[in-house]
């Protein structure tokens, strides 16, 4: 039975989205994307280096294979986020945007008020907004009502690798959601990814967990497998947790 | 005449089009976008848009990010 992730008219077999930042080289980034099995790749918008420098990032990303998801990372105001989203749309000819409006540099927690306002404006302009937010079910609902194509609650602060800090909130968000819920940020290792998927998330987005692992290619593969395994386990339906034992071997026919 | 490109002042020819400026700067079309005085200049208009003295030009591209 097919089990695809559908977001704003796009359909993906892989439920893992991978960022392109923090890799030691673009070649390593390209190999990690491949090892992860991802189909959605995030990129950031910055001033072009007029002194030449390294080649364009896009030379290392096969855009026939991957859907590019530009972000508004580094934006702290609604205006900057809107400006960045519009530039990304012009540059990549895509309506997709991962909207981030940050609240402060130390935590990189989202400014939810600003994110909600920016979502409303971008949706009106025809953008398909994947909205980064914290693990607040009320905020997730408001973003959905504002027209977000997907809601992306954080597992933990960006780049922290702390894993899912509040699985109960994530569950509540999922239960109430009518759009895909993609856990974004804070995933540190494969078990974090599996847990997110077992909770019923529609997908996961990660960057640092792969890019900064000792062996990014092995971790990319591990994250891909964990995402798939977690999704399968979620769909299989886990057994309820019980306090006492329940024998797996029959009681009848015992020799003693 | 003087313009500002990505935060740096720069001398460019009078009446140069945006397209000629991008060619001079060796900017590829793919994955880039241009904003002049806070307004995006769509790709189709690059050939006809004339750069003016004092223009504040931003040229962006895609970099690694999460």
XYZ file of C-alpha atoms in Angstrom:
322
model
C 0.000 0.000 0.000
C 1.409 3.340 -0.937
C 2.276 5.614 1.918
C 3.404 8.914 0.549
C 3.826 12.332 2.087
C 1.665 14.910 0.354
C 2.346 18.609 0.842
C 0.752 21.357 -1.225
C 0.317 19.206 -4.321
C 3.752 17.595 -4.051
C 4.081 13.920 -3.253
C 7.127 12.280 -1.701
C 8.045 8.684 -0.929
C 10.646 9.691 1.633
C 9.458 11.375 4.816
C 12.880 12.723 5.643
C 13.814 16.262 4.625
C 17.462 17.218 4.855
C 19.222 20.559 5.171
C 22.313 21.528 3.200
C 24.155 23.603 5.817
C 27.245 22.881 7.921
C 28.830 20.172 5.734
C 32.604 20.395 5.454
C 32.374 20.252 1.648
C 29.649 20.410 -0.981
C 30.700 16.977 -2.219
C 30.060 15.492 1.227
C 26.680 17.259 1.329
C 25.740 15.738 -2.017
C 26.697 12.245 -0.854
C 24.834 12.674 2.436
C 21.641 13.694 0.636
C 21.955 10.592 -1.479
C 22.631 8.312 1.521
C 19.619 9.688 3.420
C 17.164 8.875 0.645
C 15.586 12.320 1.036
C 13.578 13.971 -1.709
C 13.242 17.425 -0.126
C 16.263 19.589 0.468
C 16.336 22.932 2.276
C 18.480 25.851 1.178
C 19.057 29.363 2.519
C 19.041 32.746 0.771
C 22.131 34.931 1.077
C 24.004 37.669 -0.777
C 26.019 36.222 -3.632
C 29.808 36.303 -3.218
C 31.001 38.736 -5.900
C 34.629 37.783 -5.412
C 34.059 34.397 -7.014
C 34.683 31.945 -4.209
C 33.117 28.518 -4.188
C 30.802 27.426 -6.981
C 27.039 27.673 -6.606
C 25.445 25.260 -4.157
C 22.943 24.277 -6.831
C 25.737 22.730 -8.891
C 25.827 20.047 -6.218
C 22.083 19.402 -5.977
C 20.294 17.451 -8.681
C 17.069 19.426 -8.960
C 15.471 16.649 -11.016
C 15.881 14.354 -8.043
C 15.226 16.771 -5.171
C 12.558 19.352 -4.468
C 14.175 22.516 -3.166
C 12.663 24.088 -0.082
C 14.080 27.574 0.531
C 14.018 28.827 4.104
C 13.909 32.235 5.741
C 16.484 31.300 8.366
C 18.228 34.238 9.971
C 15.169 36.495 9.727
C 14.040 38.189 12.929
C 11.290 40.411 11.534
C 8.201 39.847 9.421
C 9.594 42.195 6.757
C 12.885 40.330 6.429
C 11.100 36.984 6.234
C 8.714 38.220 3.535
C 11.576 39.770 1.572
C 13.603 36.557 1.771
C 10.648 34.378 0.756
C 9.930 36.567 -2.265
C 13.573 36.530 -3.366
C 13.658 32.748 -3.008
C 10.546 32.425 -5.153
C 12.119 34.566 -7.860
C 15.432 32.688 -7.688
C 14.069 29.127 -7.610
C 10.681 29.556 -9.278
C 9.007 27.737 -6.442
C 6.067 28.663 -4.240
C 7.356 26.507 -1.403
C 8.909 28.238 1.557
C 9.978 27.072 4.980
C 9.044 30.087 7.025
C 11.157 30.865 10.055
C 10.935 34.101 11.993
C 13.312 33.858 14.889
C 12.721 35.299 18.332
C 16.281 35.413 19.624
C 19.772 34.331 18.684
C 20.543 32.271 21.737
C 17.607 29.868 21.492
C 16.564 30.369 17.858
C 13.068 29.806 19.148
C 10.453 31.134 16.764
C 8.679 34.455 17.211
C 5.230 32.922 16.919
C 3.322 36.160 16.645
C 5.511 37.262 13.739
C 5.421 33.791 12.135
C 1.630 33.783 12.165
C 1.419 37.230 10.616
C 4.020 36.370 7.964
C 2.189 33.116 7.169
C -1.045 35.007 6.528
C 0.659 37.440 4.161
C 2.617 34.786 2.247
C -0.440 32.537 1.864
C -2.306 35.503 0.348
C 0.572 35.918 -2.101
C 0.217 32.298 -3.199
C 3.082 30.780 -1.261
C 2.909 27.235 0.078
C 4.104 27.896 3.592
C 5.747 25.253 5.767
C 5.735 27.061 9.063
C 8.412 26.471 11.682
C 6.998 26.816 15.187
C 7.506 25.596 18.722
C 5.775 22.538 20.162
C 2.603 24.453 21.024
C -0.650 22.832 19.837
C -2.549 26.133 19.888
C 0.067 27.838 17.730
C 0.070 24.874 15.345
C -3.686 25.185 14.976
C -3.476 28.920 14.333
C -0.835 28.411 11.641
C -3.014 25.791 9.968
C -6.004 28.137 10.104
C -3.830 30.838 8.557
C -3.347 28.551 5.564
C 0.016 26.893 6.232
C 0.574 23.890 3.946
C 2.431 22.116 6.750
C 3.318 22.908 10.334
C 6.849 22.240 11.550
C 7.097 22.081 15.332
C 10.587 21.878 16.748
C 11.704 18.800 18.663
C 14.275 20.932 20.496
C 16.307 24.067 19.693
C 17.881 24.145 16.231
C 21.222 22.348 16.183
C 20.881 21.213 19.814
C 20.502 17.484 19.158
C 18.411 17.198 22.313
C 15.750 15.053 20.662
C 12.027 15.333 21.257
C 11.659 17.406 24.434
C 7.901 17.157 24.625
C 6.499 14.075 22.874
C 3.102 14.661 24.484
C 2.718 18.072 22.911
C 3.832 16.700 19.555
C 1.133 14.019 19.865
C -1.511 16.607 20.674
C -0.394 18.682 17.676
C -0.669 15.640 15.408
C -4.108 14.661 16.732
C -5.530 18.087 16.001
C -3.860 18.671 12.654
C -5.426 18.688 9.213
C -2.125 19.419 7.462
C 1.142 17.472 7.573
C 3.170 17.850 10.762
C 6.903 17.784 10.142
C 9.158 17.736 13.182
C 11.891 20.232 12.489
C 15.020 20.892 14.507
C 16.687 19.221 17.458
C 16.843 15.648 16.160
C 20.191 14.268 17.280
C 20.296 10.600 16.410
C 18.348 7.797 14.773
C 16.192 6.973 17.796
C 14.967 10.601 17.882
C 13.873 10.279 14.272
C 12.187 6.939 14.916
C 10.378 8.346 17.961
C 9.086 11.333 15.969
C 7.687 9.008 13.337
C 6.252 6.580 15.909
C 4.362 9.493 17.432
C 2.641 9.887 14.082
C 4.520 12.804 12.541
C 4.211 13.002 8.784
C 7.878 13.731 8.343
C 11.097 15.058 9.824
C 13.490 17.785 8.779
C 17.060 17.729 9.995
C 20.432 19.191 9.195
C 22.969 19.396 12.033
C 22.307 15.828 13.226
C 23.626 14.554 9.909
C 26.073 17.255 8.838
C 27.933 17.390 12.161
C 27.987 13.666 12.939
C 31.453 12.124 12.998
C 30.506 10.179 9.894
C 27.793 12.186 8.115
C 27.197 9.545 5.430
C 26.579 6.775 7.953
C 24.309 9.078 9.973
C 22.415 10.109 6.834
C 21.716 6.468 6.128
C 20.777 5.805 9.770
C 18.326 8.716 9.746
C 16.745 7.507 6.524
C 16.291 4.003 7.920
C 15.012 5.292 11.284
C 12.451 7.503 9.579
C 11.194 4.563 7.562
C 11.247 2.212 10.568
C 9.420 4.702 12.770
C 6.762 5.253 10.149
C 6.258 1.492 9.711
C 5.970 0.999 13.471
C 3.437 3.824 13.696
C 1.320 2.286 10.970
C 1.709 -1.205 12.439
C 0.258 -0.019 15.768
C 2.341 -0.698 18.839
C 1.160 -2.912 21.703
C -0.089 -1.155 24.817
C 2.439 -0.802 27.628
C 1.684 -3.120 30.580
C 3.221 -3.242 34.003
C 3.411 -7.071 34.293
C 4.640 -9.881 32.083
C 2.562 -11.754 29.534
C 4.214 -15.036 28.449
C 5.035 -15.416 24.775
C 5.239 -19.247 24.945
C 2.119 -21.383 25.606
C 1.261 -22.465 29.155
C -0.333 -25.749 27.944
C 1.922 -28.789 27.483
C 4.583 -27.798 29.951
C 6.593 -30.840 31.094
C 6.679 -29.652 34.672
C 28.260 56.395 -11.679
C 28.139 54.866 -8.247
C 25.772 52.154 -7.027
C 25.705 49.865 -4.026
C 25.843 46.144 -4.707
C 25.453 43.754 -1.785
C 26.504 46.442 0.644
C 29.578 47.654 -1.282
C 29.800 50.778 -3.433
C 30.860 50.170 -6.985
C 31.400 52.141 -10.203
C 29.236 51.051 -13.124
C 28.702 52.450 -16.626
C 25.972 55.033 -17.188
C 22.697 53.619 -18.528
C 23.832 50.023 -18.164
C 21.032 47.451 -18.137
C 20.684 45.052 -15.260
C 21.359 42.149 -17.613
C 24.664 43.704 -18.779
C 25.656 44.362 -15.179
C 24.955 40.740 -14.237
C 26.990 39.548 -17.212
C 29.851 41.856 -16.213
C 29.742 40.484 -12.691
C 29.669 36.943 -14.084
C 26.427 36.105 -12.257
C 24.643 32.965 -13.372
C 20.904 33.124 -13.826
C 20.188 29.841 -12.097
C 19.246 30.162 -8.466
C 19.812 33.908 -8.238
C 17.507 36.885 -7.831
C 17.962 40.644 -7.917
C 16.379 43.360 -5.851
C 16.890 47.046 -6.635
C 15.867 49.603 -4.012
C 13.916 46.871 -2.195
C 11.974 45.826 -5.287
C 12.524 42.470 -7.000
C 13.292 42.813 -10.701
C 11.810 39.728 -12.385
C 14.109 37.803 -14.697
C 12.125 38.791 -17.784
C 12.813 42.442 -17.035
C 16.587 42.220 -16.587
C 17.274 43.104 -20.218
C 15.302 46.346 -20.143
C 15.851 47.553 -16.595
C 18.301 50.476 -16.565
C 20.527 50.913 -13.517
C 20.430 54.435 -12.024
C 22.968 56.373 -9.984
C 22.679 55.510 -6.299
C 20.684 52.318 -6.820
C 20.923 49.878 -3.952
C 21.220 46.462 -5.558
C 20.986 43.125 -3.794
C 21.935 39.966 -5.664
C 21.129 36.774 -3.807
C 21.826 33.125 -4.318
C 21.197 29.858 -2.522
C 23.583 28.635 0.135
C 23.580 25.650 2.463
C 20.967 25.870 5.202
C 18.530 23.849 7.255
